[in-house]
PDB file of C-alpha atoms in Angstrom:
ATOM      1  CA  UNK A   1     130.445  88.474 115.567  1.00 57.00           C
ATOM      2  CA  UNK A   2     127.702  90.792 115.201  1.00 67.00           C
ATOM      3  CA  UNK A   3     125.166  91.660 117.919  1.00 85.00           C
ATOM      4  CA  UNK A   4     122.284  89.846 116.121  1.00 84.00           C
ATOM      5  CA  UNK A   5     124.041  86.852 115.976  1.00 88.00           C
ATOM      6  CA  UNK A   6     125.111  87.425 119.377  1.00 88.00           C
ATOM      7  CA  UNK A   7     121.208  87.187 119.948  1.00 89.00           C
ATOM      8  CA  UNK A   8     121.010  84.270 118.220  1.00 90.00           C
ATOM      9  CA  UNK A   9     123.547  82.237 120.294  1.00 91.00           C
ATOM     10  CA  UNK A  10     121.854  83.621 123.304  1.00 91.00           C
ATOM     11  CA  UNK A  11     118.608  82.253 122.013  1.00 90.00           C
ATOM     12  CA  UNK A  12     119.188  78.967 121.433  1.00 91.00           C
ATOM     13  CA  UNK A  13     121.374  78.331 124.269  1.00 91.00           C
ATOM     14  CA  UNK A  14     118.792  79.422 126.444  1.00 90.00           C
ATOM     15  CA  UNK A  15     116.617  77.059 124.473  1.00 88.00           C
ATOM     16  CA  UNK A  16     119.117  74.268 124.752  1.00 90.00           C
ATOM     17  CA  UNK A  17     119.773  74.117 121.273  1.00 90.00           C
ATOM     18  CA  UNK A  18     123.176  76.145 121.364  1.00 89.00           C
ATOM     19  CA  UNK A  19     125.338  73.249 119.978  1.00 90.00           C
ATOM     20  CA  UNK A  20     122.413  72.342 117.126  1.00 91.00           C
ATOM     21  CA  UNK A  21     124.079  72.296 113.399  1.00 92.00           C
ATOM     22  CA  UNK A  22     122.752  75.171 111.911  1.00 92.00           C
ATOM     23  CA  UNK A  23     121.697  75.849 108.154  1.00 90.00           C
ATOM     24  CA  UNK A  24     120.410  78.039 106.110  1.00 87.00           C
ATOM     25  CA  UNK A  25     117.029  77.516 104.645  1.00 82.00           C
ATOM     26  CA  UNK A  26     115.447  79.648 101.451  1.00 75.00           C
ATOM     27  CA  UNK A  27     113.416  82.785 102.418  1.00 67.00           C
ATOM     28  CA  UNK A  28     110.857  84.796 101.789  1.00 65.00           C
ATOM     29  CA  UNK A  29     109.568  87.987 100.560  1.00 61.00           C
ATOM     30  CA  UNK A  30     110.577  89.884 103.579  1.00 67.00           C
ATOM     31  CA  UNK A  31     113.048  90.521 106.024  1.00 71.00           C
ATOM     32  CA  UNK A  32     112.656  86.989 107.908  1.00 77.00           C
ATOM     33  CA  UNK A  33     115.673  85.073 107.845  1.00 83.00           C
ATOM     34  CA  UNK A  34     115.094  80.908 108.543  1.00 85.00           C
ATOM     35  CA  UNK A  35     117.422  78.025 109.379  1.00 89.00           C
ATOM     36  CA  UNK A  36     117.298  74.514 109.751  1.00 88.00           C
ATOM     37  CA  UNK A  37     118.542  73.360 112.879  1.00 90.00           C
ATOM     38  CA  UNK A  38     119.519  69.841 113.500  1.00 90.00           C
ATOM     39  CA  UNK A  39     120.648  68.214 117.175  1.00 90.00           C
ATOM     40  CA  UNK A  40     120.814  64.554 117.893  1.00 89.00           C
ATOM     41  CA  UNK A  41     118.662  63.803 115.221  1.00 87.00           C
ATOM     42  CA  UNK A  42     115.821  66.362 116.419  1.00 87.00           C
ATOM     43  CA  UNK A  43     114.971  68.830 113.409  1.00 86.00           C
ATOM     44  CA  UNK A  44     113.527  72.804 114.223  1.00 86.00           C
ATOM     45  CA  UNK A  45     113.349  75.758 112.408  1.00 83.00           C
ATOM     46  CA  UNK A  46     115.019  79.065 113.244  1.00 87.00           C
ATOM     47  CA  UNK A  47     113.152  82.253 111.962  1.00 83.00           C
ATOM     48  CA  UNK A  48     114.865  85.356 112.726  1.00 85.00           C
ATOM     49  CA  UNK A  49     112.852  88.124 112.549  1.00 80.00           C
ATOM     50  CA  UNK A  50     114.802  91.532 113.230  1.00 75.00           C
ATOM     51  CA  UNK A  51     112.678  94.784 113.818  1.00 70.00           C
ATOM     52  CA  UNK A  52     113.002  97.870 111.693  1.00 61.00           C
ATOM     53  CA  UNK A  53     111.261 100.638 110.144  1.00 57.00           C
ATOM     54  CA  UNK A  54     107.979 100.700 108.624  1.00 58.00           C
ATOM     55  CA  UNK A  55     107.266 101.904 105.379  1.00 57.00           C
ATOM     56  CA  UNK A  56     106.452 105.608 105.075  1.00 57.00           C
ATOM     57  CA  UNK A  57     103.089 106.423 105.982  1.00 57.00           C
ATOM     58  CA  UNK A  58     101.080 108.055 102.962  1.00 56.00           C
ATOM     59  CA  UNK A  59      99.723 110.954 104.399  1.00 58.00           C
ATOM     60  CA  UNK A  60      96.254 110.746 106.346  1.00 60.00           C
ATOM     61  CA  UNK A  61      96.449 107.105 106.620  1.00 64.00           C
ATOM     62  CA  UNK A  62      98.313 104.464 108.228  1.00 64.00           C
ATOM     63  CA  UNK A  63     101.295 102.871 107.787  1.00 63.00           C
ATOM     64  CA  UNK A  64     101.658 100.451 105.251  1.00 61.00           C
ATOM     65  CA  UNK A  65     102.107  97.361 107.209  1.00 64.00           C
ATOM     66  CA  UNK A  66      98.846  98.169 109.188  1.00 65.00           C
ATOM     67  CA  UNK A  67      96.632  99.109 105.813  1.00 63.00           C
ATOM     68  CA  UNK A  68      97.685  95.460 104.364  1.00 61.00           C
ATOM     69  CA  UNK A  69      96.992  93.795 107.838  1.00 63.00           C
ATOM     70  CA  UNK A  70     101.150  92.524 108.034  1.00 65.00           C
ATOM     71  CA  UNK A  71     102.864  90.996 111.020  1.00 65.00           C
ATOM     72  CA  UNK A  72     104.750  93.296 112.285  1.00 67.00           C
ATOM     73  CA  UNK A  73     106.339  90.635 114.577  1.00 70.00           C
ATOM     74  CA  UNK A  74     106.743  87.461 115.761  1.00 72.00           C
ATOM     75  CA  UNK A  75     103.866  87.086 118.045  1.00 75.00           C
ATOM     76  CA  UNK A  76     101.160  86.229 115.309  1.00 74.00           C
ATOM     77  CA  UNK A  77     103.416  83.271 114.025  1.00 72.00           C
ATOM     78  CA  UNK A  78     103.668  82.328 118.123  1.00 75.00           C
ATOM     79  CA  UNK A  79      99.936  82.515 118.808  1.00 79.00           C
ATOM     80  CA  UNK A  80      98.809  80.339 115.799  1.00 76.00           C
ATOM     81  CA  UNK A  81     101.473  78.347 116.946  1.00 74.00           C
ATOM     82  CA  UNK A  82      99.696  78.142 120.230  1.00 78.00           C
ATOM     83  CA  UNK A  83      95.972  77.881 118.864  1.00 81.00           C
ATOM     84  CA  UNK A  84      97.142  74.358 117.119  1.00 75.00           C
ATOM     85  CA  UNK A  85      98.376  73.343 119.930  1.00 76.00           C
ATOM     86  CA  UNK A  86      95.152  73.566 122.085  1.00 81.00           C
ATOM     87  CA  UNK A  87      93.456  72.283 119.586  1.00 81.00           C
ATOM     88  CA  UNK A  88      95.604  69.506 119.595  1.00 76.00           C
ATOM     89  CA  UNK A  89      97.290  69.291 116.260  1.00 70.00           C
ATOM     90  CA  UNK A  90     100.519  67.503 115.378  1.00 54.00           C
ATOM     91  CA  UNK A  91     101.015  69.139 112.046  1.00 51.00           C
ATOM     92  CA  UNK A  92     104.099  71.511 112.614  1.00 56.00           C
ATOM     93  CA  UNK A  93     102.833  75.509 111.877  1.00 55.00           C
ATOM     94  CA  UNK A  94     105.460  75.312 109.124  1.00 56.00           C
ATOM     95  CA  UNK A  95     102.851  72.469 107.143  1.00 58.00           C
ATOM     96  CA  UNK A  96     100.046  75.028 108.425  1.00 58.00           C
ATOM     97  CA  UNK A  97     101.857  78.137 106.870  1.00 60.00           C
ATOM     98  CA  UNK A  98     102.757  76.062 103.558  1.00 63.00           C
ATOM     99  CA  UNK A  99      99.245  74.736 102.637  1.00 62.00           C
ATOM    100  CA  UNK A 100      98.059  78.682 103.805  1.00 62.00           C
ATOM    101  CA  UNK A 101     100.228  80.621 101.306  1.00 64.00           C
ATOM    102  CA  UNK A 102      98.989  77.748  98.579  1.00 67.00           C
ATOM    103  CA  UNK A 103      95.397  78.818  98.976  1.00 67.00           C
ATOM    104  CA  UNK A 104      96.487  82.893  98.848  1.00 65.00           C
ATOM    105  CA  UNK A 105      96.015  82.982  94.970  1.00 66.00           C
ATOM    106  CA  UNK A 106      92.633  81.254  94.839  1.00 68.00           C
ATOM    107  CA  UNK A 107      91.409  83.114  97.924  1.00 68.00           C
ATOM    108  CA  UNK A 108      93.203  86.927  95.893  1.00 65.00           C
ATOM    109  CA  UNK A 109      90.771  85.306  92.602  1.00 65.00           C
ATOM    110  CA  UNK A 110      87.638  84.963  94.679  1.00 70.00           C
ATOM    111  CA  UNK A 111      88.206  88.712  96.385  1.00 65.00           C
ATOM    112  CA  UNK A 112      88.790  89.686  92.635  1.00 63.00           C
ATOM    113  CA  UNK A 113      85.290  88.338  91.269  1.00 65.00           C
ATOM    114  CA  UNK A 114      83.407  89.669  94.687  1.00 62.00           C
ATOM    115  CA  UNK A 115      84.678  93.021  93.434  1.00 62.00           C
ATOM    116  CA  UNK A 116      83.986  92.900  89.980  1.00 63.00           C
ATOM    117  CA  UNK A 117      81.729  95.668  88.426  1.00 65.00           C
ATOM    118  CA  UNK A 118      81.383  94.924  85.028  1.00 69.00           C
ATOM    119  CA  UNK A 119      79.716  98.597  84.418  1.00 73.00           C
ATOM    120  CA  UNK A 120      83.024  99.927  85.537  1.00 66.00           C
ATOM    121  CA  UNK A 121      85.291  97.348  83.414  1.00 69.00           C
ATOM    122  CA  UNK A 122      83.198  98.078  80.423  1.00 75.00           C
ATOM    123  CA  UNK A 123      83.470 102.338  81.077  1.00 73.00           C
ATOM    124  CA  UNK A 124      86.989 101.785  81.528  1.00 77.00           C
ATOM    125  CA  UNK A 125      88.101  99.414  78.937  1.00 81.00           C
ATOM    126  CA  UNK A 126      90.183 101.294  77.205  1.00 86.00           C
ATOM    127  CA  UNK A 127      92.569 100.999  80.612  1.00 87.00           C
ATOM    128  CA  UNK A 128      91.446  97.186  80.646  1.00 86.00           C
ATOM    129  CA  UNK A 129      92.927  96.666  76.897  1.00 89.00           C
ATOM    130  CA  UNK A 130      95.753  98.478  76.992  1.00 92.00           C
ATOM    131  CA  UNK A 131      96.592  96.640  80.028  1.00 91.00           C
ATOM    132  CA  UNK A 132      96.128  93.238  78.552  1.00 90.00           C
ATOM    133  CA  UNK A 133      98.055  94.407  75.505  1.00 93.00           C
ATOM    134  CA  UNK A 134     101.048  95.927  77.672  1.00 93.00           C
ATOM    135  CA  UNK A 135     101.204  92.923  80.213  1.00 93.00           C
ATOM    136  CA  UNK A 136     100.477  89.769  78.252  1.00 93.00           C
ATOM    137  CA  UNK A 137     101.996  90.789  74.829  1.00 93.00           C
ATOM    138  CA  UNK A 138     104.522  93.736  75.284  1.00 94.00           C
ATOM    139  CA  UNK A 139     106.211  92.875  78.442  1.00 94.00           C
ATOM    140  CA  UNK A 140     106.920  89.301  76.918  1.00 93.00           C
ATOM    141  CA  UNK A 141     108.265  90.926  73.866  1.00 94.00           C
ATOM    142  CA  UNK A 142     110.658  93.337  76.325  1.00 94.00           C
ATOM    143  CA  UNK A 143     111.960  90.705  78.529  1.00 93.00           C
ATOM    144  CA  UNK A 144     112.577  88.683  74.613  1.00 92.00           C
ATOM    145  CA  UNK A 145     115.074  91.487  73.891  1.00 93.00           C
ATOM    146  CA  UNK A 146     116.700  91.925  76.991  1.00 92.00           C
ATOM    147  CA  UNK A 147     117.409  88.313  76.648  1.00 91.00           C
ATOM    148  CA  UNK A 148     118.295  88.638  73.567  1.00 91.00           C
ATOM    149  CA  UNK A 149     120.704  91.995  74.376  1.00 92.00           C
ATOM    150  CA  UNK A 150     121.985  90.491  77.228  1.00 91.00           C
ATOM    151  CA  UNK A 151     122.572  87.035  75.596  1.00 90.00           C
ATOM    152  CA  UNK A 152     120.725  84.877  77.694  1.00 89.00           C
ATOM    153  CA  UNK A 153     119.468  81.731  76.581  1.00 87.00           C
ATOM    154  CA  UNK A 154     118.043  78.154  76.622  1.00 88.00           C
ATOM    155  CA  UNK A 155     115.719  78.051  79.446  1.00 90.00           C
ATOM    156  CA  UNK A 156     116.789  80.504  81.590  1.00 90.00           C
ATOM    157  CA  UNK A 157     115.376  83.095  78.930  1.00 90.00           C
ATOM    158  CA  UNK A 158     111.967  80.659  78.354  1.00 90.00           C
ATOM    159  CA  UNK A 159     111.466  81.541  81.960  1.00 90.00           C
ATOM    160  CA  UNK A 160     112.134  85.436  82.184  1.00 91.00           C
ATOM    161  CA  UNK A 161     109.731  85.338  79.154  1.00 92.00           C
ATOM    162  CA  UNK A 162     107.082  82.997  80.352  1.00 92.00           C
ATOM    163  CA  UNK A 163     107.005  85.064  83.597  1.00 91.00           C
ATOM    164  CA  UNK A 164     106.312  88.473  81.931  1.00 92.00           C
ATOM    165  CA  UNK A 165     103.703  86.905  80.325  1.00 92.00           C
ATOM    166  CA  UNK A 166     101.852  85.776  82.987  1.00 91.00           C
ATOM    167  CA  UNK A 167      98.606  88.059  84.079  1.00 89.00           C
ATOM    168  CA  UNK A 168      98.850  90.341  87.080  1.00 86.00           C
ATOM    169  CA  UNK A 169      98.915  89.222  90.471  1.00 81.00           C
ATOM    170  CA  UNK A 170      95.245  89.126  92.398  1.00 77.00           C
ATOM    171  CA  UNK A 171      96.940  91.170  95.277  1.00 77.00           C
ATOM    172  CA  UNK A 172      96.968  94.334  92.605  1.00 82.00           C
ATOM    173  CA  UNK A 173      93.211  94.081  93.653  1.00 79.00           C
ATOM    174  CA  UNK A 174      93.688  94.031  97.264  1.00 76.00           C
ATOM    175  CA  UNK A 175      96.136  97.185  96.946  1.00 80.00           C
ATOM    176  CA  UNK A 176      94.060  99.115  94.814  1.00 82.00           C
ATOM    177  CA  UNK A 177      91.125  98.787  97.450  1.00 76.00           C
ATOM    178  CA  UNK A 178      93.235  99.073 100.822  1.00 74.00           C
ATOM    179  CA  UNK A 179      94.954 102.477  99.802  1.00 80.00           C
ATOM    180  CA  UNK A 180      92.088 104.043  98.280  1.00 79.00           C
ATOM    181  CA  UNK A 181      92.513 103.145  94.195  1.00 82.00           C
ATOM    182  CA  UNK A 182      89.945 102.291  91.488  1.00 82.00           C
ATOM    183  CA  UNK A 183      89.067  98.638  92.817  1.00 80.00           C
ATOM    184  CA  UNK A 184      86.720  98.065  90.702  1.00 81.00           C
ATOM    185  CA  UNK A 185      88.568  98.922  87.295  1.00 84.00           C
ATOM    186  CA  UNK A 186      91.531  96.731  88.663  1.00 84.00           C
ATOM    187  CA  UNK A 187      88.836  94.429  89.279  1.00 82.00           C
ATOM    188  CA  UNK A 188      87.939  94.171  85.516  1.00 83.00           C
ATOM    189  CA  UNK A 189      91.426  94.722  84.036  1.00 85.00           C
ATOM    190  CA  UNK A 190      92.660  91.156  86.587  1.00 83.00           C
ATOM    191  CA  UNK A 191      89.518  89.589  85.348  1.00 82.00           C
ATOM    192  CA  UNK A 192      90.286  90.265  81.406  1.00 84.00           C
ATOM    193  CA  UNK A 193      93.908  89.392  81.678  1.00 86.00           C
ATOM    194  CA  UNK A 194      93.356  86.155  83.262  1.00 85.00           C
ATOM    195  CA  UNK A 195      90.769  85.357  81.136  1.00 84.00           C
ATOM    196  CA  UNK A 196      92.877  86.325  77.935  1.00 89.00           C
ATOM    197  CA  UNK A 197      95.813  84.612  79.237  1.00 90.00           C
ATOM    198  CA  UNK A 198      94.232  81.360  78.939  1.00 90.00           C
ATOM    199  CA  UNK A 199      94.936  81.973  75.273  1.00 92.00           C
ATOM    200  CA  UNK A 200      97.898  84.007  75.078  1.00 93.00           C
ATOM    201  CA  UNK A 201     100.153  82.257  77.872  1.00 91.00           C
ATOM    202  CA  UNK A 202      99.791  78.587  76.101  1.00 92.00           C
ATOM    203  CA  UNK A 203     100.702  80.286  72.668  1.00 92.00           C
ATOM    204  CA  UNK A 204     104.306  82.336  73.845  1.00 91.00           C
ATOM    205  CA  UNK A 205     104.912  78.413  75.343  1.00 90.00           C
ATOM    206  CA  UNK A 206     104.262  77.085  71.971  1.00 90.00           C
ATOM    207  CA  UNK A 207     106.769  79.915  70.144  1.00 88.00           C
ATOM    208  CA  UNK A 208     109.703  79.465  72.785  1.00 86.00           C
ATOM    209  CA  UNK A 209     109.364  75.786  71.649  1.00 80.00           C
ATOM    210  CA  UNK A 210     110.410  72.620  73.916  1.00 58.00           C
TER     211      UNK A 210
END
């Protein structure tokens, strides 16, 4: 047994849980680990959430996890926790978290527009079209022959295709600004690509067919 899960045990016998049926529940992008717990009919949700290092720091600034405003622990997740509960909400924090991350790409879209300079897209857009080209038409065509190469089919390869083919993320916008990049050309180059992938995203559906 390994001193984390040693932890663990500790944890939720302290908690009263320590004979709950324990299992494992999908992650996330990070190194939180979750599980559904289950005792006498009374559901919970186990995140463990083990410290380590930060990312390097780039020099003259701070680390990563401070520049992009991160939890670096479990207290955030414990005080929001806390704030519902004074304001007397039944929703669990895990509904609160859910409909949260839902509104992250609309909310990445609106920082996107506040940003835009369309002087700087239209100085720059030789960057913006070669990064519409690259992103909406050759990546789809490169992840077509590794699936191809690698002999993946049938709609595990309509997916790796479909995915290249989507525009880039919003949060390209947010890291450009935070650690000092051009903001405002990724501004314009987001804004194009979503704006051409209306068009080119329905048409690579059409050619992988049904």
């Amino acid at each position: 047994m390994t001193t984390r899960e040693e932890t663990i045990r500790a944890f939720l016998k302290e908690a009263g849980w320590e004979k709950a049926e324990r299992r494992p529940l999908a992650g996330d992008a990070s190194t939180r680990r979750y599980e559904r717990l289950s005792l006498s009919g009374r559901p919970a949700v186990l995140m463990d959430w083990p410290s380590g290092p930060d990312a390097p720091v780039i020099e003259g600034r701070a680390a990563y996890s401070r520049i992009a405003h991160l939890a670096e622990d479990c207290r955030p997740f414990v005080a929001v926790g806390e704030h519902l509960r004074r304001l007397g909400l039944a929703a669990p924090a895990e509904t609160f978290f859910t409909l949260l991350s839902r509104a992250a790409p609309a909310a990445g879209l609106l920082c996107v527009g506040a940003g835009l300079d369309l002087a700087a897209a239209r100085a720059g857009r030789s960057w913006v079209f070669l990064s519409a080209f690259l992103k909406l038409a050759a990546m789809p065509l490169i992840a077509l022959g590794f699936a191809e190469t690698l002999g993946i089919s049938g709609i595990s390869a309509k997916i790796l295709i479909v995915f290249h083919a989507l525009p880039t993320a919003p949060s390209a916008y947010i890291m450009a600004r935070q650690l000092g990049g051009d903001a405002r050309l990724m501004a314009g180059i987001l804004t194009a690509q979503t704006a051409l992938a209306i068009v080119t995203l329905p048409l690579w559906i059409s050619l992988l067919g049904t």
